[in-house]
Structure formats: C-alpha cells, structure tokens
Coordinates of N, CA and C in Angstrom, one line a residue:
M1 N 0.8 -1.2 0.0 CA 0.0 0.0 0.0 C 0.9 1.3 0.0
A2 N 0.4 2.3 -0.7 CA 1.2 3.5 -0.8 C 1.0 4.4 0.4
T3 N 2.0 5.2 0.7 CA 1.9 6.3 1.7 C 1.0 7.4 1.1
E4 N 0.0 7.7 1.9 CA -1.0 8.8 1.5 C -1.1 9.8 2.6
R5 N -1.8 10.9 2.2 CA -2.2 11.9 3.1 C -3.7 12.1 3.0
T6 N -4.3 12.4 4.1 CA -5.7 12.6 4.2 C -6.1 13.7 5.1
L7 N -7.2 14.4 4.9 CA -7.6 15.5 5.8 C -8.5 14.8 6.9
S8 N -8.3 15.3 8.1 CA -9.1 15.0 9.3 C -9.5 16.2 9.9
I9 N -10.8 16.3 10.3 CA -11.3 17.4 11.1 C -11.9 16.8 12.4
I10 N -11.5 17.4 13.5 CA -12.1 17.1 14.8 C -13.2 18.2 15.0
K11 N -14.4 17.8 15.0 CA -15.6 18.7 14.9 C -15.9 19.4 16.2
P12 N -16.7 20.5 16.2 CA -17.0 21.2 17.4 C -17.6 20.4 18.5
D13 N -18.3 19.4 18.3 CA -18.9 18.6 19.4 C -17.7 17.9 20.2
A14 N -16.7 17.6 19.5 CA -15.5 16.9 20.2 C -14.6 17.9 20.8
T15 N -14.3 19.1 20.1 CA -13.4 20.1 20.7 C -14.0 20.7 22.0
K16 N -15.3 20.8 22.0 CA -15.9 21.4 23.2 C -15.8 20.5 24.4
R17 N -15.7 19.2 24.1 CA -15.5 18.2 25.2 C -14.1 17.8 25.5
N18 N -13.2 18.6 24.9 CA -11.7 18.4 25.1 C -11.3 17.0 24.7
L19 N -11.7 16.5 23.6 CA -11.4 15.1 23.1 C -10.3 15.1 22.1
T20 N -9.7 16.2 21.8 CA -8.7 16.3 20.7 C -7.6 15.3 21.0
G21 N -7.0 15.3 22.2 CA -5.9 14.4 22.5 C -6.3 12.9 22.4
K22 N -7.5 12.5 22.9 CA -8.0 11.2 22.8 C -8.2 10.7 21.4
I23 N -8.7 11.6 20.6 CA -9.0 11.3 19.2 C -7.6 11.1 18.4
N24 N -6.7 12.1 18.7 CA -5.4 12.0 18.0 C -4.7 10.7 18.4
A25 N -4.8 10.3 19.7 CA -4.2 9.1 20.1 C -4.7 7.9 19.3
K26 N -5.9 7.9 19.0 CA -6.5 6.8 18.2 C -5.9 6.7 16.8
F27 N -5.7 7.9 16.2 CA -5.1 8.0 14.9 C -3.6 7.5 15.0
E28 N -2.9 8.0 16.0 CA -1.5 7.6 16.1 C -1.3 6.1 16.4
D29 N -2.2 5.6 17.3 CA -2.2 4.2 17.6 C -2.4 3.3 16.4
A30 N -3.1 3.8 15.4 CA -3.4 3.1 14.2 C -2.3 3.2 13.2
G31 N -1.3 3.9 13.5 CA -0.1 4.1 12.6 C -0.1 5.3 11.7
L32 N -1.0 6.2 12.0 CA -1.1 7.5 11.2 C -0.3 8.5 11.9
R33 N 0.4 9.3 11.1 CA 1.2 10.5 11.7 C 0.5 11.8 11.4
I34 N 0.5 12.7 12.3 CA -0.1 14.0 12.1 C 1.0 14.9 11.6
V35 N 0.9 15.3 10.3 CA 2.0 16.1 9.7 C 1.6 17.6 9.5
A36 N 0.4 17.9 9.9 CA 0.0 19.3 10.0 C -1.3 19.4 10.9
Q37 N -1.4 20.5 11.6 CA -2.5 20.6 12.5 C -2.7 22.0 13.0
K38 N -4.0 22.5 13.0 CA -4.3 23.8 13.6 C -5.7 23.8 14.1
R39 N -6.0 24.6 15.1 CA -7.3 24.8 15.6 C -7.8 26.1 15.0
I40 N -9.0 26.1 14.4 CA -9.6 27.3 13.8 C -11.0 27.4 14.1
Q41 N -11.6 28.5 13.8 CA -13.1 28.7 13.9 C -13.6 29.1 12.5
L42 N -14.3 28.2 11.9 CA -14.9 28.4 10.6 C -16.1 29.4 10.7
T43 N -16.2 30.2 9.7 CA -17.5 30.9 9.5 C -18.5 30.0 8.8
Q44 N -19.7 30.3 8.8 CA -20.7 29.5 8.1 C -20.4 29.5 6.6
D45 N -20.0 30.7 6.1 CA -19.6 30.8 4.7 C -18.5 29.8 4.4
Q46 N -17.4 29.8 5.2 CA -16.3 28.9 5.0 C -16.7 27.5 5.0
A47 N -17.6 27.1 6.0 CA -18.1 25.8 6.1 C -18.9 25.4 4.9
G48 N -19.6 26.4 4.4 CA -20.4 26.1 3.1 C -19.5 25.9 1.9
K49 N -18.5 26.6 1.8 CA -17.5 26.4 0.7 C -16.9 25.0 0.8
F50 N -16.5 24.6 2.0 CA -15.8 23.3 2.2 C -16.8 22.2 1.9
Y51 N -18.0 22.3 2.4 CA -19.0 21.2 2.2 C -19.9 21.5 0.9
A52 N -19.4 22.3 0.0 CA -20.2 22.6 -1.2 C -20.8 21.4 -1.9
V53 N -20.1 20.3 -1.9 CA -20.6 19.1 -2.6 C -22.0 18.6 -2.0
H54 N -22.3 19.1 -0.8 CA -23.5 18.7 -0.2 C -24.6 19.8 -0.2
A55 N -24.3 20.9 -1.0 CA -25.2 22.0 -1.0 C -26.7 21.7 -1.3
E56 N -26.9 20.7 -2.1 CA -28.3 20.4 -2.5 C -29.0 19.4 -1.5
R57 N -28.2 19.0 -0.6 CA -28.8 18.0 0.4 C -29.6 18.7 1.5
P58 N -30.6 18.1 2.0 CA -31.5 18.7 3.0 C -30.7 19.1 4.3
F59 N -29.6 18.4 4.6 CA -28.9 18.7 5.9 C -27.8 19.7 5.7
F60 N -27.7 20.3 4.6 CA -26.6 21.3 4.3 C -26.5 22.5 5.3
G61 N -27.7 23.1 5.5 CA -27.7 24.3 6.4 C -27.4 23.9 7.8
E62 N -27.9 22.8 8.3 CA -27.6 22.3 9.6 C -26.2 21.9 9.7
L63 N -25.6 21.3 8.7 CA -24.2 20.9 8.7 C -23.3 22.2 8.8
T64 N -23.5 23.1 8.0 CA -22.6 24.3 8.0 C -22.8 25.1 9.3
E65 N -24.0 25.2 9.8 CA -24.2 25.9 11.1 C -23.5 25.2 12.2
F66 N -23.6 23.9 12.2 CA -22.9 23.1 13.2 C -21.3 23.3 13.1
M67 N -20.8 23.2 11.9 CA -19.4 23.3 11.7 C -18.8 24.7 12.1
A68 N -19.7 25.7 12.1 CA -19.3 27.1 12.5 C -19.6 27.3 13.9
S69 N -20.2 26.4 14.6 CA -20.7 26.6 16.0 C -19.6 26.7 17.1
G70 N -18.4 26.2 16.7 CA -17.3 26.2 17.7 C -16.0 25.9 17.0
P71 N -14.9 25.9 17.7 CA -13.6 25.6 17.1 C -13.5 24.1 16.6
V72 N -12.8 24.0 15.5 CA -12.5 22.7 15.0 C -10.9 22.5 14.9
V73 N -10.5 21.3 14.9 CA -9.1 21.0 14.6 C -8.9 20.4 13.3
V74 N -8.3 21.1 12.4 CA -8.0 20.5 11.0 C -6.6 20.0 11.0
Q75 N -6.5 18.8 10.4 CA -5.1 18.2 10.4 C -4.9 17.3 9.2
V76 N -3.7 17.0 8.9 CA -3.3 16.1 7.8 C -2.7 14.9 8.4
L77 N -3.3 13.8 8.1 CA -2.7 12.5 8.6 C -2.0 11.8 7.4
E78 N -0.9 11.1 7.8 CA -0.1 10.5 6.7 C 0.2 9.1 7.2
G79 N 0.2 8.2 6.2 CA 0.6 6.8 6.5 C 0.2 5.9 5.3
E80 N 0.6 4.6 5.4 CA 0.2 3.7 4.4 C -1.3 3.5 4.4
G81 N -1.9 3.7 3.2 CA -3.4 3.6 3.1 C -4.1 4.6 4.0
A82 N -3.6 5.8 4.2 CA -4.1 6.7 5.2 C -5.6 7.0 5.1
I83 N -6.1 7.1 3.8 CA -7.5 7.4 3.7 C -8.4 6.3 4.2
A84 N -8.1 5.1 3.8 CA -8.9 4.0 4.3 C -8.7 3.7 5.8
K85 N -7.5 3.9 6.3 CA -7.2 3.7 7.7 C -7.9 4.7 8.5
N86 N -7.9 6.0 8.1 CA -8.6 7.0 8.8 C -10.1 6.7 8.9
R87 N -10.7 6.3 7.8 CA -12.1 6.0 7.8 C -12.4 4.8 8.7
E88 N -11.5 3.9 8.7 CA -11.7 2.7 9.6 C -11.7 3.1 11.1
V89 N -10.7 4.0 11.4 CA -10.6 4.5 12.8 C -11.7 5.4 13.2
M90 N -12.3 6.1 12.3 CA -13.4 7.0 12.6 C -14.7 6.2 12.9
G91 N -14.9 5.1 12.1 CA -16.1 4.3 12.2 C -17.3 4.9 11.4
A92 N -18.4 4.2 11.3 CA -19.5 4.5 10.5 C -20.1 5.9 11.0
T93 N -20.6 6.6 10.0 CA -21.2 8.0 10.2 C -22.2 8.0 11.4
N94 N -23.1 7.0 11.4 CA -24.0 6.8 12.4 C -23.3 6.1 13.6
P95 N -23.2 6.7 14.7 CA -22.5 6.1 15.8 C -23.1 4.7 16.3
A96 N -24.4 4.6 16.1 CA -25.1 3.3 16.4 C -24.6 2.2 15.5
D97 N -24.1 2.5 14.4 CA -23.5 1.5 13.4 C -22.0 1.3 13.5
A98 N -21.4 2.2 14.3 CA -19.9 2.2 14.3 C -19.4 1.1 15.2
A99 N -18.3 0.5 14.7 CA -17.7 -0.7 15.4 C -17.1 -0.2 16.7
P100 N -17.2 -1.1 17.7 CA -16.6 -0.8 19.0 C -15.1 -0.4 18.9
G101 N -14.8 0.6 19.7 CA -13.4 1.1 19.7 C -13.1 2.2 18.7
T102 N -14.0 2.4 17.7 CA -13.8 3.5 16.8 C -14.2 4.9 17.4
I103 N -13.7 5.9 16.8 CA -13.9 7.3 17.4 C -15.4 7.6 17.5
R104 N -16.2 7.3 16.5 CA -17.6 7.6 16.5 C -18.4 6.7 17.5
A105 N -18.0 5.5 17.6 CA -18.6 4.6 18.6 C -18.4 5.1 20.0
E106 N -17.2 5.7 20.3 CA -16.8 6.1 21.6 C -17.2 7.6 21.9
F107 N -17.2 8.4 20.9 CA -17.3 9.9 21.2 C -18.5 10.6 20.5
A108 N -19.0 10.1 19.4 CA -20.1 10.8 18.7 C -21.3 10.9 19.5
E109 N -22.0 12.0 19.4 CA -23.2 12.3 20.1 C -24.5 12.0 19.3
S110 N -24.3 12.0 17.9 CA -25.4 11.7 17.0 C -24.9 11.6 15.6
V111 N -25.7 11.3 14.7 CA -25.3 11.2 13.3 C -24.7 12.5 12.8
G112 N -25.4 13.6 13.2 CA -24.9 15.0 12.8 C -23.7 15.4 13.6
E113 N -23.7 15.1 14.9 CA -22.5 15.5 15.7 C -21.7 14.3 16.0
N114 N -21.0 13.9 15.0 CA -20.2 12.6 15.0 C -18.7 12.8 15.2
S115 N -18.3 13.9 15.7 CA -17.0 14.1 16.2 C -15.8 14.3 15.2
V116 N -15.9 13.7 14.0 CA -14.8 13.7 13.1 C -15.3 13.7 11.6
H117 N -14.4 14.3 10.8 CA -14.6 14.2 9.3 C -13.3 13.6 8.8
G118 N -13.4 12.9 7.7 CA -12.2 12.4 7.0 C -12.5 12.3 5.5
S119 N -11.5 12.6 4.7 CA -11.6 12.5 3.3 C -12.0 11.1 2.8
D120 N -12.7 11.0 1.7 CA -13.2 9.7 1.3 C -12.4 9.1 0.1
A121 N -11.5 9.9 -0.5 CA -10.8 9.4 -1.7 C -9.6 10.3 -2.0
P122 N -8.6 9.8 -2.7 CA -7.4 10.5 -3.0 C -7.6 11.9 -3.6
D123 N -8.5 12.1 -4.5 CA -8.8 13.4 -5.1 C -9.4 14.3 -4.1
T124 N -10.4 13.8 -3.3 CA -11.0 14.6 -2.3 C -10.0 15.0 -1.2
A125 N -9.1 14.1 -0.8 CA -8.1 14.4 0.2 C -7.2 15.6 -0.3
K126 N -6.8 15.5 -1.5 CA -5.9 16.6 -2.1 C -6.6 17.9 -2.0
E127 N -7.9 18.0 -2.5 CA -8.7 19.2 -2.5 C -8.9 19.7 -1.0
E128 N -9.3 18.8 -0.2 CA -9.6 19.2 1.2 C -8.3 19.7 2.0
I129 N -7.2 19.0 1.8 CA -6.0 19.5 2.4 C -5.6 20.9 1.9
A130 N -5.7 21.1 0.6 CA -5.4 22.4 0.0 C -6.4 23.5 0.5
F131 N -7.6 23.1 0.9 CA -8.5 24.1 1.4 C -8.0 24.8 2.7
F132 N -7.4 24.0 3.5 CA -6.9 24.4 4.8 C -5.4 24.7 5.0
F133 N -4.6 24.1 4.2 CA -3.2 24.1 4.4 C -2.4 24.5 3.1
S134 N -1.3 25.3 3.3 CA -0.4 25.5 2.2 C 0.7 24.4 2.3
G135 N 1.4 24.3 1.2 CA 2.4 23.3 1.2 C 3.5 23.5 2.3
L136 N 3.7 24.7 2.7 CA 4.7 25.0 3.7 C 4.3 24.5 5.1
E137 N 3.0 24.3 5.3 CA 2.5 23.8 6.6 C 2.5 22.3 6.7
L138 N 2.8 21.6 5.6 CA 2.8 20.1 5.7 C 4.2 19.7 6.0
V139 N 4.4 19.2 7.2 CA 5.7 18.8 7.7 C 5.8 17.3 7.9
G140 N 6.3 16.6 7.0 CA 6.3 15.1 7.2 C 7.7 14.6 7.4

C-alpha cells in the first residue's frame, strides 16, 4: 500500500468536550502520523464552501451551522493507506452502526454531531488538504 495523506477534522462537538488528544491518540495508535494541525473557527460561509458538494442535500444548512458553532481542529494524517485507515478508525457515520473502539462509537453524540470528518478518496483528500493548508504547513 502507498503512503497517502488525508484530511481529518475534529468537529465542534468533540473540541468542546476536550477530546482532541484522545482522538489523536487513536489515529497515532493506528499508525497514522499528524503532519499538519491547527485549531480554527470556521465561519458558516467557509463551512459552506468546504461542504459545497452537499449544497443540495437537506442537511446542508444544519451541517454548515454546526461546523461554524465552535472551534475545529483541522489536520493532515499520513501513512500507508491513510484514507482507508482514517475512515476505519473513525467508524460509521451513524455512531449506532460504528464498530466498538472507533472514534464515533466512543465519542459521537449523534449522526450529525459525529466528532470527526475524513476525506473519502485521494482526489477529495488533495482538495480538502489544500482548502486548509499551504504546502509549507505540511511537515512530514
């Protein structure tokens, strides 16, 4: 498997409960390295631009409002098969369906407030990383 990079976001529901360290430990325990990281506060407009792919979905307004409701931690994870590994560590979007030991099984409050976001494919990862980070900020 090739070394990849993927975007990870620790969402407002998790940052408000001080779960950043516990979530990062799960990524690192799975063999992923954090090669860039920052804590930011998105505006609803910025959240809308990031999640533009979902603009026609009924949950779009709720999603962007939630993502702007508090600080998030955006980070780049690196490792072999990082995209799939990150998604495995996160668990299913619905915490009721997430495997035991995954981030969402342990920390998510609901389908909407599910603690983390992760890129779903190499092209998406590249676009999402570039949305938040310049090349100078990626230190691997």
